[in-house]
Tab-separated table of C-alpha atoms and ligand atoms in Angstrom:
chain	number	residue	atom	x	y	z
A	1500	UNK	CA	-9.452	-151.302	59.325
A	1501	UNK	CA	-8.629	-154.418	61.342
A	1502	UNK	CA	-10.833	-157.491	61.646
A	1503	UNK	CA	-11.684	-159.895	64.456
A	1504	UNK	CA	-13.388	-163.271	64.671
A	1505	UNK	CA	-16.877	-163.728	66.135
A	1506	UNK	CA	-15.399	-166.605	68.157
A	1507	UNK	CA	-12.733	-164.387	69.707
A	1508	UNK	CA	-9.444	-165.998	68.663
A	1509	UNK	CA	-6.804	-163.477	69.720
A	1510	UNK	CA	-4.743	-162.641	66.652
A	1511	UNK	CA	-1.851	-160.248	67.100
A	1512	UNK	CA	-1.800	-158.113	65.071
A	1513	UNK	CA	-5.413	-158.428	63.983
A	1514	UNK	CA	-5.586	-159.077	60.243
A	1515	UNK	CA	-6.354	-156.387	57.687
A	1516	UNK	CA	-8.761	-156.617	54.762
A	1517	UNK	CA	-6.437	-158.298	52.229
A	1518	UNK	CA	-5.596	-160.996	54.742
A	1519	UNK	CA	-9.207	-161.876	55.543
A	1520	UNK	CA	-10.143	-161.639	51.859
A	1521	UNK	CA	-7.920	-164.632	51.130
A	1522	UNK	CA	-8.503	-166.335	54.481
A	1523	UNK	CA	-12.337	-166.447	54.210
A	1524	UNK	CA	-13.210	-168.122	57.492
A	1525	UNK	CA	-11.302	-167.272	60.692
A	1526	UNK	CA	-8.973	-170.053	61.921
A	1527	UNK	CA	-11.139	-170.609	65.033
A	1528	UNK	CA	-14.194	-171.361	62.852
A	1529	UNK	CA	-15.706	-167.920	63.481
A	1530	UNK	CA	-16.581	-165.245	60.945
A	1531	UNK	CA	-14.555	-162.095	60.425
A	1532	UNK	CA	-16.087	-158.772	61.420
A	1533	UNK	CA	-14.657	-155.252	61.342
A	1534	UNK	CA	-13.371	-154.145	64.768
A	1535	UNK	CA	-15.941	-151.350	64.609
A	1536	UNK	CA	-18.421	-150.226	61.992
A	1537	UNK	CA	-17.322	-147.051	60.231
A	1538	UNK	CA	-19.770	-144.271	61.112
A	1539	UNK	CA	-21.111	-141.960	58.456
A	1540	UNK	CA	-22.379	-138.459	59.160
A	1541	UNK	CA	-24.723	-136.165	57.258
A	1542	UNK	CA	-21.850	-134.679	55.258
A	1543	UNK	CA	-20.703	-138.128	54.072
A	1544	UNK	CA	-24.247	-139.084	53.079
A	1545	UNK	CA	-24.544	-135.857	51.105
A	1546	UNK	CA	-21.191	-136.450	49.443
A	1547	UNK	CA	-22.274	-139.960	48.439
A	1548	UNK	CA	-25.373	-138.507	46.752
A	1549	UNK	CA	-23.068	-136.312	44.671
A	1550	UNK	CA	-20.657	-139.199	43.999
A	1551	UNK	CA	-23.433	-141.467	42.715
A	1552	UNK	CA	-24.690	-138.679	40.453
A	1553	UNK	CA	-21.252	-137.800	39.067
A	1554	UNK	CA	-19.123	-140.983	39.257
A	1555	UNK	CA	-21.903	-143.553	39.137
A	1556	UNK	CA	-22.170	-146.828	41.048
A	1557	UNK	CA	-18.457	-147.634	40.625
A	1558	UNK	CA	-17.452	-144.317	42.212
A	1559	UNK	CA	-19.828	-144.854	45.110
A	1560	UNK	CA	-18.526	-148.403	45.589
A	1561	UNK	CA	-14.916	-147.196	45.781
A	1562	UNK	CA	-15.856	-144.524	48.293
A	1563	UNK	CA	-17.890	-146.836	50.547
A	1564	UNK	CA	-15.423	-149.721	50.348
A	1565	UNK	CA	-12.476	-147.500	51.235
A	1566	UNK	CA	-14.006	-147.364	54.736
A	1567	UNK	CA	-13.429	-151.128	55.058
A	1568	UNK	CA	-10.269	-151.499	52.953
A	1569	UNK	CA	-7.163	-149.506	53.883
A	1570	UNK	CA	-4.516	-151.892	52.577
A	1571	UNK	CA	-5.270	-151.478	48.878
A	1572	UNK	CA	-4.220	-148.224	47.281
A	1573	UNK	CA	-7.178	-145.886	46.625
A	1574	UNK	CA	-6.396	-145.632	42.903
A	1575	UNK	CA	-6.242	-149.431	42.573
A	1576	UNK	CA	-9.547	-149.793	44.426
A	1577	UNK	CA	-11.178	-147.219	42.154
A	1578	UNK	CA	-9.887	-149.065	39.078
A	1579	UNK	CA	-11.104	-152.460	40.321
A	1580	UNK	CA	-14.545	-150.992	41.074
A	1581	UNK	CA	-14.681	-149.292	37.662
A	1582	UNK	CA	-13.867	-152.590	35.952
A	1583	UNK	CA	-16.394	-154.586	37.991
A	1584	UNK	CA	-19.275	-152.097	37.824
A	1585	UNK	CA	-19.286	-151.205	34.138
A	1586	UNK	CA	-21.966	-151.479	31.486
A	1587	UNK	CA	-19.848	-154.127	29.805
A	1588	UNK	CA	-20.517	-156.362	32.804
A	1589	UNK	CA	-24.011	-155.228	33.878
A	1590	UNK	CA	-27.035	-154.724	31.631
A	1591	UNK	CA	-27.769	-151.177	32.867
A	1592	UNK	CA	-25.236	-148.331	33.073
A	1593	UNK	CA	-26.843	-147.553	36.451
A	1594	UNK	CA	-25.711	-151.074	37.543
A	1595	UNK	CA	-28.450	-151.285	40.207
A	1596	UNK	CA	-31.429	-149.184	39.031
A	1597	UNK	CA	-34.427	-148.669	41.311
A	1598	UNK	CA	-38.066	-148.379	40.136
A	1599	UNK	CA	-41.184	-147.354	42.009
A	1600	UNK	CA	-43.996	-149.937	42.112
A	1601	UNK	CA	-47.563	-149.756	43.325
A	1602	UNK	CA	-48.483	-149.484	47.034
A	1603	UNK	CA	-45.394	-147.802	48.501
A	1604	UNK	CA	-43.021	-150.463	47.177
A	1605	UNK	CA	-39.846	-149.881	45.196
A	1606	UNK	CA	-37.778	-152.498	43.409
A	1607	UNK	CA	-33.958	-152.459	43.343
A	1608	UNK	CA	-32.775	-154.367	40.273
A	1609	UNK	CA	-29.696	-156.294	41.328
A	1610	UNK	CA	-29.724	-159.079	38.737
A	1611	UNK	CA	-28.315	-157.348	35.673
A	1612	UNK	CA	-24.952	-159.136	35.923
A	1613	UNK	CA	-23.569	-162.035	33.898
A	1614	UNK	CA	-25.446	-164.807	35.753
A	1615	UNK	CA	-28.759	-163.004	36.355
A	1616	UNK	CA	-28.665	-163.003	40.171
A	1617	UNK	CA	-27.753	-160.456	42.842
A	1618	UNK	CA	-24.684	-162.547	43.673
A	1619	UNK	CA	-22.945	-160.967	40.651
A	1620	UNK	CA	-23.001	-157.604	42.441
A	1621	UNK	CA	-20.359	-158.723	44.940
A	1622	UNK	CA	-18.788	-161.579	43.016
A	1623	UNK	CA	-17.667	-159.459	40.059
A	1624	UNK	CA	-15.641	-157.325	42.445
A	1625	UNK	CA	-14.447	-160.301	44.495
A	1626	UNK	CA	-12.915	-161.988	41.419
A	1627	UNK	CA	-10.946	-158.839	40.666
A	1628	UNK	CA	-9.896	-158.323	44.300
A	1629	UNK	CA	-8.665	-161.928	44.526
A	1630	UNK	CA	-6.652	-161.640	41.314
A	1631	UNK	CA	-5.131	-158.320	42.430
A	1632	UNK	CA	-4.116	-159.639	45.851
A	1633	UNK	CA	-2.827	-163.001	44.572
A	1634	UNK	CA	-0.657	-161.170	42.046
A	1635	UNK	CA	0.737	-158.952	44.803
A	1636	UNK	CA	1.623	-161.994	46.896
A	1637	UNK	CA	2.625	-164.353	44.062
A	1638	UNK	CA	0.133	-166.886	45.396
A	1639	UNK	CA	-2.667	-169.160	44.196
A	1640	UNK	CA	-6.128	-169.818	45.635
A	1641	UNK	CA	-8.335	-172.907	45.651
A	1642	UNK	CA	-11.870	-171.715	46.113
A	1643	UNK	CA	-14.124	-174.144	47.926
A	1644	UNK	CA	-17.758	-173.047	47.860
A	1645	UNK	CA	-21.304	-174.250	48.395
A	1646	UNK	CA	-24.324	-173.132	46.437
A	1647	UNK	CA	-28.050	-173.596	46.366
A	1648	UNK	CA	-28.058	-172.348	42.777
A	1649	UNK	CA	-26.854	-168.776	42.329
A	1650	UNK	CA	-23.646	-168.190	44.306
A	1651	UNK	CA	-21.982	-171.040	42.408
A	1652	UNK	CA	-22.567	-169.732	38.920
A	1653	UNK	CA	-21.838	-166.119	39.921
A	1654	UNK	CA	-18.533	-167.269	41.430
A	1655	UNK	CA	-17.568	-169.446	38.488
A	1656	UNK	CA	-18.246	-166.736	35.914
A	1657	UNK	CA	-16.390	-164.189	38.050
A	1658	UNK	CA	-13.335	-166.410	38.591
A	1659	UNK	CA	-13.098	-168.010	35.134
A	1660	UNK	CA	-9.814	-167.129	33.428
A	1661	UNK	CA	-8.347	-165.365	36.474
A	1662	UNK	CA	-4.721	-166.254	37.064
A	1663	UNK	CA	-3.974	-168.567	39.990
A	1664	UNK	CA	-7.623	-169.295	40.869
A	1665	UNK	CA	-9.502	-172.560	40.614
A	1666	UNK	CA	-12.956	-173.375	41.939
A	1667	UNK	CA	-14.459	-176.467	43.578
A	1668	UNK	CA	-18.201	-175.822	43.906
A	1669	UNK	CA	-20.548	-178.061	45.888
A	1670	UNK	CA	-24.183	-178.228	44.761
A	1671	UNK	CA	-27.111	-180.117	46.301
A	1672	UNK	CA	-27.846	-182.920	43.789
A	1673	UNK	CA	-31.206	-182.475	42.072
A	1674	UNK	CA	-32.190	-179.396	44.127
A	1675	UNK	CA	-31.451	-176.631	41.608
A	1676	UNK	CA	-33.572	-175.683	38.590
A	1677	UNK	CA	-32.569	-177.061	35.157
A	1678	UNK	CA	-31.383	-173.551	34.195
A	1679	UNK	CA	-29.229	-173.150	37.327
A	1680	UNK	CA	-27.669	-176.571	36.788
A	1681	UNK	CA	-26.975	-175.871	33.118
A	1682	UNK	CA	-25.471	-172.462	33.878
A	1683	UNK	CA	-22.816	-174.103	36.039
A	1684	UNK	CA	-22.422	-177.565	34.607
A	1685	UNK	CA	-22.015	-176.343	31.013
A	1686	UNK	CA	-18.731	-174.654	31.937
A	1687	UNK	CA	-15.908	-176.684	30.449
A	1688	UNK	CA	-12.655	-175.464	31.968
A	1689	UNK	CA	-10.025	-177.312	34.024
A	1690	UNK	CA	-10.099	-174.546	36.671
A	1691	UNK	CA	-13.802	-175.148	37.441
A	1692	UNK	CA	-14.906	-178.326	39.212
A	1693	UNK	CA	-18.642	-178.768	39.801
A	1694	UNK	CA	-19.615	-181.336	42.392
A	1695	UNK	CA	-23.123	-182.695	43.010
A	1696	UNK	CA	-23.361	-183.763	46.654
A	1697	UNK	CA	-25.943	-186.238	47.809
A	1698	UNK	CA	-27.540	-183.798	50.266
A	1699	UNK	CA	-29.101	-180.356	50.701
A	1700	UNK	CA	-27.345	-176.965	50.583
A	1701	UNK	CA	-26.668	-177.063	54.338
A	1702	UNK	CA	-24.778	-180.336	53.912
A	1703	UNK	CA	-22.640	-178.686	51.217
A	1704	UNK	CA	-21.983	-175.692	53.472
A	1705	UNK	CA	-21.084	-178.005	56.384
A	1706	UNK	CA	-18.550	-179.788	54.159
A	1707	UNK	CA	-16.975	-176.447	53.261
A	1708	UNK	CA	-16.688	-175.503	56.939
A	1709	UNK	CA	-15.311	-178.923	57.868
A	1710	UNK	CA	-12.494	-178.663	55.335
A	1711	UNK	CA	-11.775	-175.081	56.392
A	1712	UNK	CA	-11.516	-176.215	60.005
A	1713	UNK	CA	-8.800	-178.706	59.014
A	1714	UNK	CA	-6.099	-176.026	59.163
A	1715	UNK	CA	-3.354	-178.246	57.795
A	1716	UNK	CA	-5.418	-179.203	54.719
A	1717	UNK	CA	-6.599	-175.634	54.320
A	1718	UNK	CA	-3.078	-174.181	54.260
A	1719	UNK	CA	-1.634	-176.973	52.087
A	1720	UNK	CA	-4.291	-176.386	49.424
A	1721	UNK	CA	-4.617	-172.580	49.863
A	1722	UNK	CA	-8.381	-172.788	50.406
A	1723	UNK	CA	-10.368	-169.606	49.922
A	1724	UNK	CA	-14.075	-168.775	50.245
A	1725	UNK	CA	-16.611	-167.113	47.958
A	1726	UNK	CA	-19.641	-167.720	50.118
A	1727	UNK	CA	-20.854	-164.850	52.229
A	1728	UNK	CA	-18.819	-166.246	55.118
A	1729	UNK	CA	-16.170	-164.122	53.360
A	1730	UNK	CA	-16.523	-160.570	54.725
A	1731	UNK	CA	-15.585	-159.077	51.338
A	1732	UNK	CA	-18.905	-160.336	49.937
A	1733	UNK	CA	-20.837	-158.417	52.583
A	1734	UNK	CA	-18.771	-155.253	52.234
A	1735	UNK	CA	-19.517	-155.185	48.497
A	1736	UNK	CA	-23.214	-155.787	49.174
A	1737	UNK	CA	-23.410	-152.797	51.554
A	1738	UNK	CA	-22.924	-150.550	48.512
A	1739	UNK	CA	-26.255	-151.371	46.865
A	1740	UNK	CA	-28.147	-150.609	50.076
A	1741	UNK	CA	-26.618	-147.155	49.931
A	1742	UNK	CA	-27.209	-146.655	46.192
A	1743	UNK	CA	-30.816	-147.883	46.576
A	1744	UNK	CA	-31.403	-145.569	49.542
A	1745	UNK	CA	-30.003	-142.676	47.464
A	1746	UNK	CA	-32.169	-143.568	44.460
A	1747	UNK	CA	-35.392	-143.902	46.461
A	1748	UNK	CA	-34.949	-140.597	48.344
A	1749	UNK	CA	-34.431	-136.942	47.577
A	1750	UNK	CA	-33.036	-135.700	50.889
A	1751	UNK	CA	-30.284	-137.040	53.105
A	1752	UNK	CA	-32.366	-137.493	56.238
A	1753	UNK	CA	-35.166	-139.417	54.524
A	1754	UNK	CA	-35.572	-142.999	55.745
A	1755	UNK	CA	-36.325	-146.047	53.648
A	1756	UNK	CA	-37.068	-149.649	54.634
A	1757	UNK	CA	-35.716	-152.705	52.849
A	1758	UNK	CA	-37.397	-156.058	52.258
A	1759	UNK	CA	-34.950	-158.861	51.619
A	1760	UNK	CA	-35.561	-162.511	50.718
A	1761	UNK	CA	-33.303	-164.562	52.930
A	1762	UNK	CA	-31.572	-167.928	52.929
A	1763	UNK	CA	-28.020	-167.691	54.239
A	1764	UNK	CA	-28.586	-164.286	55.941
A	1765	UNK	CA	-25.938	-162.770	53.654
A	1766	UNK	CA	-27.946	-160.191	51.763
A	1767	UNK	CA	-29.797	-158.830	54.798
A	1768	UNK	CA	-26.649	-158.899	56.954
A	1769	UNK	CA	-25.212	-156.283	54.569
A	1770	UNK	CA	-28.343	-154.206	55.256
A	1771	UNK	CA	-27.694	-154.534	58.979
A	1772	UNK	CA	-24.131	-153.292	58.424
A	1773	UNK	CA	-25.362	-150.293	56.395
A	1774	UNK	CA	-27.857	-149.458	59.157
A	1775	UNK	CA	-25.183	-149.778	61.866
A	1776	UNK	CA	-23.019	-147.368	59.850
A	1777	UNK	CA	-25.746	-144.744	60.077
A	1778	UNK	CA	-27.441	-145.023	56.686
A	1779	UNK	CA	-31.069	-143.925	57.301
A	1780	UNK	CA	-32.686	-147.368	57.156
A	1781	UNK	CA	-35.868	-147.622	59.184
A	1782	UNK	CA	-36.850	-151.288	58.975
A	1783	UNK	CA	-35.179	-154.422	57.635
A	1784	UNK	CA	-37.928	-156.810	56.575
A	1785	UNK	CA	-36.619	-160.366	56.500
A	1786	UNK	CA	-38.578	-162.742	54.251
A	1787	UNK	CA	-38.150	-166.504	54.188
A	1788	UNK	CA	-39.853	-169.200	52.170
A	1789	UNK	CA	-41.357	-172.317	53.778
A	1790	UNK	CA	-37.910	-173.026	55.289
A	1791	UNK	CA	-38.591	-170.422	57.933
A	1792	UNK	CA	-35.886	-170.947	60.571
A	1793	UNK	CA	-34.933	-167.260	60.549
A	1794	UNK	CA	-38.500	-165.965	60.600
A	1795	UNK	CA	-39.121	-168.264	63.570
A	1796	UNK	CA	-36.151	-166.738	65.403
A	1797	UNK	CA	-37.225	-163.142	64.823
A	1798	UNK	CA	-40.772	-163.981	65.977
A	1799	UNK	CA	-39.963	-166.199	68.964
A	1800	UNK	CA	-36.301	-165.865	69.959
A	1801	UNK	CA	-35.733	-169.575	69.347
A	1802	UNK	CA	-33.181	-170.481	66.703
A	1803	UNK	CA	-33.723	-174.130	65.735
A	1804	UNK	CA	-31.803	-175.337	62.710
A	1805	UNK	CA	-33.244	-178.211	60.701
A	1806	UNK	CA	-31.682	-181.245	59.107
A	1807	UNK	CA	-31.930	-182.376	55.485
A	1808	UNK	CA	-35.134	-184.347	56.097
A	1809	UNK	CA	-36.897	-181.226	57.408
A	1810	UNK	CA	-35.558	-178.872	54.709
A	1811	UNK	CA	-38.310	-178.605	52.139
A	1812	UNK	CA	-37.738	-178.401	48.384
A	1813	UNK	CA	-39.684	-175.249	47.489
A	1814	UNK	CA	-40.390	-173.131	44.426
A	1815	UNK	CA	-37.872	-170.550	45.680
A	1816	UNK	CA	-35.147	-173.214	45.768
A	1817	UNK	CA	-32.143	-170.948	46.284
A	1818	UNK	CA	-33.492	-170.191	49.766
A	1819	UNK	CA	-33.947	-173.835	50.782
A	1820	UNK	CA	-31.553	-173.267	53.646
A	1821	UNK	CA	-32.055	-174.167	57.303
A	1822	UNK	CA	-28.728	-173.151	58.814
A	1823	UNK	CA	-27.803	-169.594	57.899
A	1824	UNK	CA	-24.043	-168.976	58.113
A	1825	UNK	CA	-24.156	-165.252	58.526
A	1826	UNK	CA	-26.633	-165.323	61.353
A	1827	UNK	CA	-23.660	-165.751	63.700
A	1828	UNK	CA	-22.508	-162.269	62.694
A	1829	UNK	CA	-25.814	-160.671	63.667
A	1830	UNK	CA	-26.002	-162.552	66.973
A	1831	UNK	CA	-22.425	-161.395	67.695
A	1832	UNK	CA	-23.618	-157.789	67.418
A	1833	UNK	CA	-26.851	-158.518	69.296
A	1834	UNK	CA	-24.960	-160.019	72.248
A	1835	UNK	CA	-22.642	-157.026	72.556
A	1836	UNK	CA	-19.843	-158.772	70.628
A	1837	UNK	CA	-19.372	-161.269	73.456
A	1838	UNK	CA	-17.319	-163.979	71.737
A	1839	UNK	CA	-17.553	-166.355	74.719
A	1840	UNK	CA	-21.331	-166.435	74.293
A	1841	UNK	CA	-20.918	-166.957	70.535
A	1842	UNK	CA	-18.594	-169.894	71.146
A	1843	UNK	CA	-21.157	-171.349	73.508
A	1844	UNK	CA	-24.150	-170.837	71.165
A	1845	UNK	CA	-22.596	-171.606	67.771
A	1846	UNK	CA	-19.617	-173.737	68.771
A	1847	UNK	CA	-21.284	-175.895	71.440
A	1848	UNK	CA	-25.064	-175.645	71.739
A	1849	UNK	CA	-26.030	-175.641	68.043
A	1850	UNK	CA	-23.840	-178.615	67.123
A	1851	UNK	CA	-24.973	-180.647	70.159
A	1852	UNK	CA	-28.616	-179.581	70.651
A	1853	UNK	CA	-29.574	-178.105	67.268
A	1854	UNK	CA	-31.045	-174.955	68.817
A	1855	UNK	CA	-30.680	-172.067	71.220
A	1856	UNK	CA	-33.223	-169.829	72.859
A	1857	UNK	CA	-32.842	-166.083	73.393
A	1858	UNK	CA	-36.508	-165.458	74.160
A	1859	UNK	CA	-36.971	-163.626	77.429
A	1860	UNK	CA	-33.588	-161.876	77.118
A	1861	UNK	CA	-33.306	-158.115	76.962
A	1862	UNK	CA	-31.181	-158.493	73.836
A	1863	UNK	CA	-33.951	-160.318	71.975
A	1864	UNK	CA	-36.563	-157.734	73.045
A	1865	UNK	CA	-34.321	-154.964	71.737
A	1866	UNK	CA	-34.234	-156.279	68.151
A	1867	UNK	CA	-37.065	-154.216	66.603
A	1868	UNK	CA	-36.120	-150.946	68.307
A	1869	UNK	CA	-32.301	-151.223	68.141
A	1870	UNK	CA	-31.809	-153.169	64.929
A	1871	UNK	CA	-35.024	-152.550	62.966
A	1872	UNK	CA	-35.671	-156.188	62.037
A	1873	UNK	CA	-39.143	-157.579	61.406
A	1874	UNK	CA	-39.845	-160.838	59.620
A	1875	UNK	CA	-42.338	-163.025	57.843
A	1876	UNK	CA	-42.536	-166.022	55.571
A	1877	UNK	CA	-44.132	-166.741	52.229
A	1878	UNK	CA	-45.451	-169.983	50.761
A	1879	UNK	CA	-45.914	-171.380	47.257
A	1880	UNK	CA	-49.429	-169.944	46.838
A	1881	UNK	CA	-48.302	-166.475	48.065
A	1882	UNK	CA	-45.379	-166.576	45.644
A	1883	UNK	CA	-47.597	-167.390	42.648
A	1884	UNK	CA	-50.200	-164.780	43.569
A	1885	UNK	CA	-47.560	-162.084	44.076
A	1886	UNK	CA	-45.775	-162.805	40.786
A	1887	UNK	CA	-49.057	-162.519	38.925
A	1888	UNK	CA	-50.224	-159.377	40.819
A	1889	UNK	CA	-46.944	-157.484	40.314
A	1890	UNK	CA	-47.053	-158.346	36.617
A	1891	UNK	CA	-50.634	-157.143	36.338
A	1892	UNK	CA	-50.292	-153.951	38.426
A	1893	UNK	CA	-46.768	-152.861	37.576
A	1894	UNK	CA	-45.972	-154.686	34.328
A	1895	UNK	CA	-42.860	-156.165	35.972
A	1896	UNK	CA	-42.114	-159.886	36.039
A	1897	UNK	CA	-40.313	-160.859	39.255
A	1898	UNK	CA	-38.672	-164.142	40.217
A	1899	UNK	CA	-40.023	-166.390	43.009
A	1900	UNK	CA	-37.474	-165.245	45.635
A	1901	UNK	CA	-38.160	-161.571	44.997
A	1902	UNK	CA	-41.854	-162.467	45.189
A	1903	UNK	CA	-41.308	-163.840	48.694
A	1904	UNK	CA	-39.902	-160.454	49.686
A	1905	UNK	CA	-42.773	-158.535	48.055
A	1906	UNK	CA	-45.304	-160.757	49.841
A	1907	UNK	CA	-43.787	-160.048	53.254
A	1908	UNK	CA	-42.952	-156.397	52.460
A	1909	UNK	CA	-46.612	-155.580	51.853
A	1910	UNK	CA	-47.369	-156.445	55.507
A	1911	UNK	CA	-44.917	-153.789	56.701
A	1912	UNK	CA	-45.363	-150.764	54.420
A	1913	UNK	CA	-45.595	-147.476	56.363
A	1914	UNK	CA	-46.987	-144.302	54.818
A	1915	UNK	CA	-44.233	-141.992	53.583
A	1916	UNK	CA	-41.445	-144.551	53.952
A	1917	UNK	CA	-40.354	-146.136	50.656
A	1918	UNK	CA	-40.198	-149.920	51.061
A	1919	UNK	CA	-37.378	-151.033	48.767
A	1920	UNK	CA	-37.567	-154.704	47.806
A	1921	UNK	CA	-34.231	-156.181	46.803
A	1922	UNK	CA	-34.583	-158.228	43.631
A	1923	UNK	CA	-32.367	-161.283	43.843
A	1924	UNK	CA	-32.636	-163.056	40.472
A	1925	UNK	CA	-34.186	-162.847	37.025
A	1926	UNK	CA	-37.303	-164.945	36.287
A	1927	UNK	CA	-35.529	-166.882	33.498
A	1928	UNK	CA	-33.786	-168.978	36.156
A	1929	UNK	CA	-37.121	-170.271	37.495
A	1930	UNK	CA	-39.209	-170.762	34.346
A	1931	UNK	CA	-41.534	-173.500	35.627
A	1932	UNK	CA	-42.765	-171.434	38.589
A	1933	UNK	CA	-43.156	-168.332	36.422
A	1934	UNK	CA	-45.225	-170.350	33.926
A	1935	UNK	CA	-47.369	-171.678	36.768
A	1936	UNK	CA	-47.962	-168.139	38.069
A	1937	UNK	CA	-48.507	-166.315	34.785
A	1938	UNK	CA	-49.241	-168.928	32.126
A	1939	UNK	CA	-46.196	-167.894	30.139
A	1940	UNK	CA	-42.516	-168.701	30.137
A	1941	UNK	CA	-40.171	-165.826	30.958
A	1942	UNK	CA	-38.162	-164.070	28.289
A	1943	UNK	CA	-34.731	-165.598	27.780
A	1944	UNK	CA	-31.843	-163.174	27.131
A	1945	UNK	CA	-29.964	-164.322	24.019
A	1946	UNK	CA	-26.777	-165.134	25.957
A	1947	UNK	CA	-28.653	-167.959	27.695
A	1948	UNK	CA	-30.076	-169.587	24.518
A	1949	UNK	CA	-29.513	-173.341	24.326
A	1950	UNK	CA	-27.803	-173.543	27.755
A	1951	UNK	CA	-29.617	-176.697	28.822
A	1952	UNK	CA	-28.555	-178.556	25.661
A	1953	UNK	CA	-24.821	-178.166	26.328
A	1954	UNK	CA	-22.780	-181.132	27.709
A	1955	UNK	CA	-22.699	-181.307	31.533
A	1956	UNK	CA	-19.477	-181.316	33.539
A	1957	UNK	CA	-20.221	-182.420	37.113
A	1958	UNK	CA	-18.860	-185.014	39.516
A	1959	UNK	CA	-21.223	-186.922	41.845
A	1960	UNK	CA	-19.985	-187.201	45.430
A	1961	UNK	CA	-21.414	-188.639	48.664
A	1962	UNK	CA	-21.925	-186.241	51.586
A	1963	UNK	CA	-18.518	-187.132	52.954
A	1964	UNK	CA	-15.600	-184.874	53.889
A	1965	UNK	CA	-13.055	-187.633	53.225
A	1966	UNK	CA	-14.266	-188.053	49.641
A	1967	UNK	CA	-14.106	-184.291	49.112
A	1968	UNK	CA	-10.582	-184.047	50.567
A	1969	UNK	CA	-9.463	-186.855	48.252
A	1970	UNK	CA	-11.013	-185.158	45.225
A	1971	UNK	CA	-9.282	-181.830	45.932
A	1972	UNK	CA	-5.958	-183.452	46.806
A	1973	UNK	CA	-6.136	-185.595	43.668
A	1974	UNK	CA	-6.392	-182.497	41.507
A	1975	UNK	CA	-3.555	-180.570	43.113
B	463	PLP	C1	-32.195	-165.896	44.164
B	463	PLP	C2	-31.848	-165.793	45.626
B	463	PLP	N1	-32.622	-165.049	46.413
B	463	PLP	C3	-32.345	-164.903	47.712
B	463	PLP	C4	-31.292	-165.543	48.314
B	463	PLP	C5	-31.033	-165.301	49.765
B	463	PLP	O1	-29.849	-164.586	49.939
B	463	PLP	P1	-28.956	-164.763	51.253
B	463	PLP	O2	-28.492	-166.167	51.252
B	463	PLP	O3	-27.861	-163.817	51.076
B	463	PLP	O4	-29.828	-164.488	52.397
B	463	PLP	C6	-30.484	-166.368	47.555
B	463	PLP	C7	-29.386	-167.144	48.169
B	463	PLP	O5	-29.496	-167.572	49.308
B	463	PLP	C8	-30.732	-166.465	46.161
B	463	PLP	O6	-29.947	-167.182	45.395
B	464	LIG	N1	-28.559	-168.790	47.725
B	464	LIG	C1	-27.166	-168.984	47.783
B	464	LIG	C2	-26.717	-169.752	48.980
B	464	LIG	C3	-25.300	-169.414	49.373
B	464	LIG	O1	-25.315	-168.163	49.958
B	464	LIG	P1	-24.038	-167.275	50.186
B	464	LIG	O2	-24.577	-166.095	50.879
B	464	LIG	O3	-23.097	-168.041	51.017
B	464	LIG	O4	-23.460	-166.960	48.873
B	464	LIG	C4	-26.774	-169.630	46.479
B	464	LIG	O5	-27.388	-169.305	45.492
B	464	LIG	O6	-25.888	-170.430	46.417
């Protein structure tokens, strides 16, 4: 499988998976995409049902990922998947179990990994893939990432102790919960550098992209990406759409819908990929919080990003995002993979005007029928009510982000079509909101006891690319 950039930079030959794994962002500032989506037929779907039953999640992952990765030996890929998706790493031997809830909803549990968020699902594999590839090339990698609370800790726990890898992680100062901060800032290791930026998540993500676009700096410091701008993250996330579809169905032609809480458009973009591959996904329900840029686009065709002043601090803080990186990948598909139009929209119009408008185009009208997307948003009061209702009706405590998805999912349930909600974090990370919704604090797994009391290791930094460059260079 060869990869190309959404912005159309001609690369000859086009890079393979291992190349783009380490590269992260394409040199022209675009995002890597597979040349074509692998297509699966009925026989493959049936074989995956057998693989999941016999070889478990790890076996399924190796089989699905081999469609995107042809430059890592099949036996090595199977071993890396087996190591990542084991019951020593995840709390359930099923890795991503699925339960039926009330009212046509199902819940895919994706937060059983080391840091209690769905980000572990891809990050545990990514850490192993990086280490494997760096060993092969005798190279090192300086990860530069941005987090609104969960990607950062998942990345740090996945990369910690891996040879040749160090991590610089940008966080929005004061915008993460005390638990999320403690999970990252308590790590005391020279290979992990936590940075609190005076800004919101989008500012952090912009800094990452700015340093990546400085090709000389990027090459000198061997920058690599763990955000979902890295295609490997999405490829790994495709697997749990397939395992969840398999677990919520009994026959290979049965459709399911997915409801996904969205911030950076990473999780739901993997659902789009699975659907484009031919997995029987009927509808992709996109759910935002009060920062509803994406919901606005899917309802109106206008994509208008917002600045820090307009990005609200909400009770689903990991989704306080107003400029979704991965959205460029979906628009690339929507516009027939026309990279000139992508350069115009994302390279010119967004930076200069802050918006673009696809309303009135045939492409925009085709979204529900061709791509299956519908959308909605959820607010603080919805979140609280949903957390308390799901606890009462189903005896399951869900986190505020998953609650946003349940809220919006309920508006789109169709008889006979399982609506699978993707859980994105455990409630323990958002204790204050859970207490407000239910009157009790969430259970704390023993491995997280006393986290907030540990010493903090974090460097304050202004929202300034020069200061960030100096920090990284000073530690080289
Ligand atoms: C807990 C949680 N839920 C949902 C999301 C949204 O995921 P994505 O950014 O992939 O859309 C995030 C991160 O953005 C998250 O950390
Ligand atoms: N919610 C995320 C934001 C970053 O998203 P990613 O898709 O780039 O990993 C977080 O928790 O940091």
